[in-house]
Short mmCIF file of N, CA and C in Angstrom, two decimals:
data_model
loop_
_atom_site.label_atom_id
_atom_site.label_comp_id
_atom_site.label_asym_id
_atom_site.label_seq_id
_atom_site.Cartn_x
_atom_site.Cartn_y
_atom_site.Cartn_z
N MET X 207 6.78 -17.73 36.63
CA MET X 207 5.73 -18.05 35.67
C MET X 207 6.39 -18.45 34.35
N PRO X 208 5.89 -19.51 33.72
CA PRO X 208 6.46 -19.95 32.44
C PRO X 208 6.22 -18.92 31.34
N ASP X 209 6.97 -19.08 30.24
CA ASP X 209 6.78 -18.20 29.08
C ASP X 209 5.39 -18.44 28.50
N LEU X 210 4.62 -17.39 28.39
CA LEU X 210 3.24 -17.51 27.92
C LEU X 210 3.05 -16.99 26.51
N THR X 211 4.12 -16.53 25.87
CA THR X 211 3.98 -15.88 24.57
C THR X 211 3.51 -16.83 23.47
N ASP X 212 3.65 -18.14 23.67
CA ASP X 212 3.15 -19.07 22.66
C ASP X 212 1.62 -19.16 22.71
N LYS X 213 1.01 -18.86 23.86
CA LYS X 213 -0.44 -18.94 24.02
C LYS X 213 -1.12 -17.58 24.05
N ILE X 214 -0.40 -16.57 24.53
CA ILE X 214 -1.01 -15.26 24.76
C ILE X 214 -0.26 -14.21 23.95
N GLN X 215 -0.97 -13.53 23.07
CA GLN X 215 -0.36 -12.52 22.21
C GLN X 215 -1.14 -11.20 22.31
N PRO X 216 -0.45 -10.08 22.12
CA PRO X 216 -1.17 -8.81 22.03
C PRO X 216 -2.25 -8.90 20.95
N GLY X 217 -3.35 -8.25 21.21
CA GLY X 217 -4.50 -8.31 20.30
C GLY X 217 -5.60 -9.21 20.83
N LEU X 218 -5.27 -10.07 21.80
CA LEU X 218 -6.28 -10.92 22.43
C LEU X 218 -7.41 -10.02 22.95
N LYS X 219 -8.65 -10.41 22.67
CA LYS X 219 -9.78 -9.55 23.00
C LYS X 219 -10.87 -10.36 23.69
N HIS X 220 -11.52 -9.75 24.67
CA HIS X 220 -12.65 -10.39 25.35
C HIS X 220 -13.73 -9.34 25.60
N GLU X 221 -14.99 -9.73 25.39
CA GLU X 221 -16.12 -8.82 25.59
C GLU X 221 -17.13 -9.46 26.54
N ARG X 222 -17.79 -8.61 27.30
CA ARG X 222 -18.85 -9.05 28.20
C ARG X 222 -19.99 -8.05 28.16
N GLU X 223 -21.20 -8.56 28.28
CA GLU X 223 -22.36 -7.70 28.45
C GLU X 223 -22.89 -7.93 29.86
N TRP X 224 -23.34 -6.86 30.48
CA TRP X 224 -23.82 -6.92 31.86
C TRP X 224 -24.83 -5.80 32.08
N THR X 225 -25.52 -5.85 33.20
CA THR X 225 -26.55 -4.88 33.54
C THR X 225 -26.19 -4.17 34.83
N VAL X 226 -26.40 -2.86 34.88
CA VAL X 226 -26.12 -2.08 36.08
C VAL X 226 -27.14 -2.48 37.16
N ALA X 227 -26.64 -3.12 38.21
CA ALA X 227 -27.48 -3.58 39.32
C ALA X 227 -27.53 -2.51 40.42
N ASP X 228 -28.52 -2.61 41.28
CA ASP X 228 -28.65 -1.65 42.38
C ASP X 228 -27.40 -1.60 43.25
N SER X 229 -26.74 -2.74 43.42
CA SER X 229 -25.54 -2.79 44.27
C SER X 229 -24.35 -2.04 43.65
N MET X 230 -24.46 -1.63 42.39
CA MET X 230 -23.37 -0.94 41.68
C MET X 230 -23.54 0.57 41.66
N LEU X 231 -24.56 1.08 42.33
CA LEU X 231 -24.93 2.48 42.19
C LEU X 231 -24.26 3.40 43.21
N TYR X 232 -24.10 4.64 42.79
CA TYR X 232 -23.69 5.75 43.65
C TYR X 232 -24.77 6.81 43.51
N SER X 233 -25.22 7.35 44.63
CA SER X 233 -26.25 8.39 44.62
C SER X 233 -25.65 9.69 45.14
N PRO X 234 -25.30 10.63 44.25
CA PRO X 234 -24.72 11.90 44.70
C PRO X 234 -25.62 12.58 45.73
N GLY X 235 -25.03 12.95 46.85
CA GLY X 235 -25.78 13.61 47.91
C GLY X 235 -26.81 12.71 48.57
N GLY X 236 -26.74 11.40 48.31
CA GLY X 236 -27.70 10.47 48.88
C GLY X 236 -29.07 10.51 48.23
N ASP X 237 -29.19 11.19 47.10
CA ASP X 237 -30.46 11.34 46.40
C ASP X 237 -30.66 10.16 45.44
N PRO X 238 -31.57 9.22 45.76
CA PRO X 238 -31.74 8.04 44.91
C PRO X 238 -32.21 8.37 43.49
N SER X 239 -32.80 9.53 43.28
CA SER X 239 -33.23 9.89 41.92
C SER X 239 -32.05 10.21 41.01
N ARG X 240 -30.88 10.40 41.61
CA ARG X 240 -29.67 10.69 40.83
C ARG X 240 -28.72 9.48 40.77
N ALA X 241 -29.19 8.30 41.15
CA ALA X 241 -28.35 7.11 41.20
C ALA X 241 -27.77 6.78 39.83
N THR X 242 -26.50 6.43 39.82
CA THR X 242 -25.79 6.09 38.59
C THR X 242 -24.70 5.07 38.90
N LEU X 243 -24.20 4.41 37.87
CA LEU X 243 -23.12 3.44 38.03
C LEU X 243 -21.93 4.11 38.70
N SER X 244 -21.43 3.51 39.77
CA SER X 244 -20.26 4.06 40.46
C SER X 244 -18.98 3.72 39.71
N SER X 245 -17.99 4.58 39.83
CA SER X 245 -16.70 4.31 39.18
C SER X 245 -16.06 3.03 39.71
N PRO X 246 -16.07 2.75 41.05
CA PRO X 246 -15.50 1.48 41.51
C PRO X 246 -16.18 0.26 40.89
N SER X 247 -17.50 0.32 40.70
CA SER X 247 -18.20 -0.81 40.08
C SER X 247 -17.83 -0.95 38.61
N MET X 248 -17.67 0.17 37.92
CA MET X 248 -17.25 0.13 36.52
C MET X 248 -15.85 -0.48 36.42
N ILE X 249 -14.95 -0.07 37.30
CA ILE X 249 -13.60 -0.62 37.30
C ILE X 249 -13.64 -2.12 37.56
N ASN X 250 -14.47 -2.56 38.50
CA ASN X 250 -14.59 -3.99 38.79
C ASN X 250 -15.02 -4.76 37.54
N GLU X 251 -15.98 -4.24 36.81
CA GLU X 251 -16.42 -4.91 35.58
C GLU X 251 -15.31 -4.92 34.53
N MET X 252 -14.55 -3.85 34.44
CA MET X 252 -13.44 -3.79 33.48
C MET X 252 -12.37 -4.82 33.84
N GLU X 253 -12.00 -4.89 35.12
CA GLU X 253 -11.00 -5.87 35.55
C GLU X 253 -11.50 -7.30 35.33
N THR X 254 -12.78 -7.53 35.61
CA THR X 254 -13.35 -8.86 35.41
C THR X 254 -13.30 -9.26 33.94
N THR X 255 -13.60 -8.35 33.05
CA THR X 255 -13.56 -8.65 31.62
C THR X 255 -12.14 -9.02 31.18
N ALA X 256 -11.15 -8.25 31.61
CA ALA X 256 -9.76 -8.56 31.27
C ALA X 256 -9.37 -9.92 31.84
N MET X 257 -9.74 -10.17 33.09
CA MET X 257 -9.40 -11.43 33.76
C MET X 257 -10.01 -12.62 33.03
N LEU X 258 -11.30 -12.54 32.69
CA LEU X 258 -11.97 -13.67 32.04
C LEU X 258 -11.41 -13.95 30.65
N GLY X 259 -10.89 -12.93 30.00
CA GLY X 259 -10.30 -13.13 28.69
C GLY X 259 -8.93 -13.77 28.72
N LEU X 260 -8.35 -13.86 29.89
CA LEU X 260 -6.97 -14.32 30.02
C LEU X 260 -6.82 -15.56 30.90
N ASP X 261 -7.60 -15.65 31.96
CA ASP X 261 -7.38 -16.69 32.96
C ASP X 261 -7.39 -18.11 32.41
N TYR X 262 -8.23 -18.39 31.43
CA TYR X 262 -8.30 -19.76 30.90
C TYR X 262 -7.02 -20.15 30.14
N LEU X 263 -6.19 -19.16 29.80
CA LEU X 263 -4.93 -19.44 29.09
C LEU X 263 -3.74 -19.58 30.03
N LEU X 264 -3.93 -19.26 31.30
CA LEU X 264 -2.83 -19.31 32.26
C LEU X 264 -2.60 -20.75 32.72
N PRO X 265 -1.39 -21.04 33.20
CA PRO X 265 -1.11 -22.38 33.71
C PRO X 265 -2.05 -22.71 34.88
N ASN X 266 -2.23 -24.00 35.13
CA ASN X 266 -3.08 -24.44 36.23
C ASN X 266 -2.68 -23.74 37.52
N GLY X 267 -3.64 -23.14 38.19
CA GLY X 267 -3.36 -22.41 39.42
C GLY X 267 -3.00 -20.96 39.20
N GLY X 268 -2.80 -20.54 37.94
CA GLY X 268 -2.46 -19.15 37.64
C GLY X 268 -3.69 -18.27 37.70
N PHE X 269 -3.50 -17.01 38.02
CA PHE X 269 -4.60 -16.06 38.07
C PHE X 269 -4.05 -14.66 37.86
N THR X 270 -4.94 -13.72 37.61
CA THR X 270 -4.54 -12.34 37.38
C THR X 270 -5.04 -11.45 38.51
N VAL X 271 -4.32 -10.37 38.73
CA VAL X 271 -4.75 -9.32 39.66
C VAL X 271 -4.44 -7.98 39.02
N GLY X 272 -5.28 -6.99 39.27
CA GLY X 272 -5.02 -5.66 38.74
C GLY X 272 -4.05 -4.91 39.65
N PHE X 273 -3.18 -4.10 39.05
CA PHE X 273 -2.25 -3.33 39.89
C PHE X 273 -2.17 -1.86 39.48
N HIS X 274 -2.75 -1.50 38.34
CA HIS X 274 -2.76 -0.10 37.92
C HIS X 274 -4.01 0.14 37.08
N VAL X 275 -4.72 1.21 37.40
CA VAL X 275 -5.92 1.56 36.65
C VAL X 275 -5.88 3.05 36.36
N ASP X 276 -6.11 3.40 35.10
CA ASP X 276 -6.19 4.80 34.69
C ASP X 276 -7.47 4.92 33.88
N ILE X 277 -8.49 5.58 34.46
CA ILE X 277 -9.80 5.62 33.80
C ILE X 277 -10.30 7.03 33.58
N LYS X 278 -11.24 7.12 32.65
CA LYS X 278 -12.10 8.28 32.48
C LYS X 278 -13.52 7.75 32.54
N HIS X 279 -14.32 8.28 33.44
CA HIS X 279 -15.73 7.91 33.55
C HIS X 279 -16.50 9.09 33.01
N VAL X 280 -16.88 9.03 31.73
CA VAL X 280 -17.33 10.23 31.02
C VAL X 280 -18.85 10.40 30.93
N ALA X 281 -19.61 9.38 31.30
CA ALA X 281 -21.07 9.52 31.20
C ALA X 281 -21.74 8.63 32.24
N PRO X 282 -22.90 9.07 32.74
CA PRO X 282 -23.61 8.25 33.72
C PRO X 282 -24.31 7.06 33.06
N ALA X 283 -24.46 6.00 33.84
CA ALA X 283 -25.25 4.84 33.41
C ALA X 283 -26.27 4.58 34.50
N PRO X 284 -27.56 4.66 34.19
CA PRO X 284 -28.60 4.53 35.20
C PRO X 284 -28.81 3.07 35.63
N PRO X 285 -29.54 2.88 36.71
CA PRO X 285 -29.88 1.51 37.13
C PRO X 285 -30.58 0.77 35.98
N GLY X 286 -30.19 -0.48 35.78
CA GLY X 286 -30.80 -1.30 34.73
C GLY X 286 -30.20 -1.12 33.35
N ALA X 287 -29.26 -0.18 33.20
CA ALA X 287 -28.63 0.03 31.89
C ALA X 287 -27.89 -1.23 31.46
N ARG X 288 -28.00 -1.54 30.19
CA ARG X 288 -27.23 -2.67 29.63
C ARG X 288 -25.89 -2.12 29.17
N MET X 289 -24.83 -2.80 29.57
CA MET X 289 -23.47 -2.33 29.31
C MET X 289 -22.68 -3.40 28.57
N LYS X 290 -21.65 -2.94 27.86
CA LYS X 290 -20.71 -3.86 27.21
C LYS X 290 -19.31 -3.39 27.56
N THR X 291 -18.50 -4.33 28.00
CA THR X 291 -17.11 -4.04 28.33
C THR X 291 -16.22 -4.85 27.39
N THR X 292 -15.22 -4.19 26.81
CA THR X 292 -14.28 -4.83 25.89
C THR X 292 -12.87 -4.63 26.41
N ALA X 293 -12.13 -5.73 26.55
CA ALA X 293 -10.74 -5.68 26.99
C ALA X 293 -9.85 -6.21 25.87
N LYS X 294 -8.84 -5.45 25.50
CA LYS X 294 -7.90 -5.87 24.46
C LYS X 294 -6.49 -5.84 25.05
N LEU X 295 -5.78 -6.95 24.93
CA LEU X 295 -4.42 -7.04 25.43
C LEU X 295 -3.49 -6.24 24.52
N LEU X 296 -2.79 -5.27 25.11
CA LEU X 296 -1.86 -4.44 24.35
C LEU X 296 -0.43 -4.95 24.43
N GLU X 297 -0.07 -5.49 25.60
CA GLU X 297 1.33 -5.82 25.82
C GLU X 297 1.46 -6.94 26.85
N LEU X 298 2.40 -7.82 26.62
CA LEU X 298 2.77 -8.88 27.56
C LEU X 298 4.25 -8.72 27.84
N SER X 299 4.59 -8.53 29.12
CA SER X 299 5.98 -8.36 29.53
C SER X 299 6.22 -9.21 30.76
N GLY X 300 6.82 -10.38 30.56
CA GLY X 300 7.01 -11.30 31.68
C GLY X 300 5.66 -11.75 32.19
N SER X 301 5.39 -11.46 33.45
CA SER X 301 4.10 -11.84 34.04
C SER X 301 3.13 -10.66 34.10
N ARG X 302 3.46 -9.57 33.40
CA ARG X 302 2.59 -8.39 33.40
C ARG X 302 1.86 -8.27 32.06
N PHE X 303 0.59 -7.95 32.18
CA PHE X 303 -0.27 -7.78 31.01
C PHE X 303 -0.83 -6.37 31.05
N ARG X 304 -0.80 -5.69 29.91
CA ARG X 304 -1.37 -4.34 29.84
C ARG X 304 -2.54 -4.38 28.86
N PHE X 305 -3.70 -3.92 29.33
CA PHE X 305 -4.93 -3.94 28.55
C PHE X 305 -5.43 -2.54 28.28
N HIS X 306 -6.16 -2.40 27.19
CA HIS X 306 -7.02 -1.24 26.96
C HIS X 306 -8.43 -1.77 27.15
N VAL X 307 -9.18 -1.15 28.06
CA VAL X 307 -10.52 -1.62 28.37
C VAL X 307 -11.50 -0.46 28.26
N GLU X 308 -12.64 -0.72 27.62
CA GLU X 308 -13.70 0.28 27.49
C GLU X 308 -15.02 -0.31 27.96
N ALA X 309 -15.84 0.55 28.55
CA ALA X 309 -17.21 0.17 28.93
C ALA X 309 -18.16 1.14 28.24
N HIS X 310 -19.20 0.60 27.62
CA HIS X 310 -20.17 1.41 26.88
C HIS X 310 -21.59 1.01 27.26
N ASP X 311 -22.45 1.99 27.28
CA ASP X 311 -23.88 1.78 27.50
C ASP X 311 -24.48 1.28 26.18
N LEU X 312 -25.21 0.18 26.22
CA LEU X 312 -25.82 -0.38 25.02
C LEU X 312 -27.21 0.17 24.75
N ASP X 313 -27.76 0.89 25.70
CA ASP X 313 -29.13 1.42 25.54
C ASP X 313 -29.14 2.69 24.72
#
């Protein structure tokens, strides 16, 4: 991969707003009245936010993939909740990018 430091610098930030869809839910014990945003779906939205903030700066044919995730899922988000995800690039090392990503309920 070519040197990207002329185009991509730490501090690069991307934000997305999205809504918790039924396909993103986990129902503890199978009880639909307790349905909430699943951690895998939250991680998917976090990775998507980081990817969208970076992919347009990569060389033609370049793309990103996640390889390490360390999360805390501290509060439930119900079906239909409006969410905001923010990804900030902390470090660029060769072809590796390290982000700090947060997801928050806007309701």
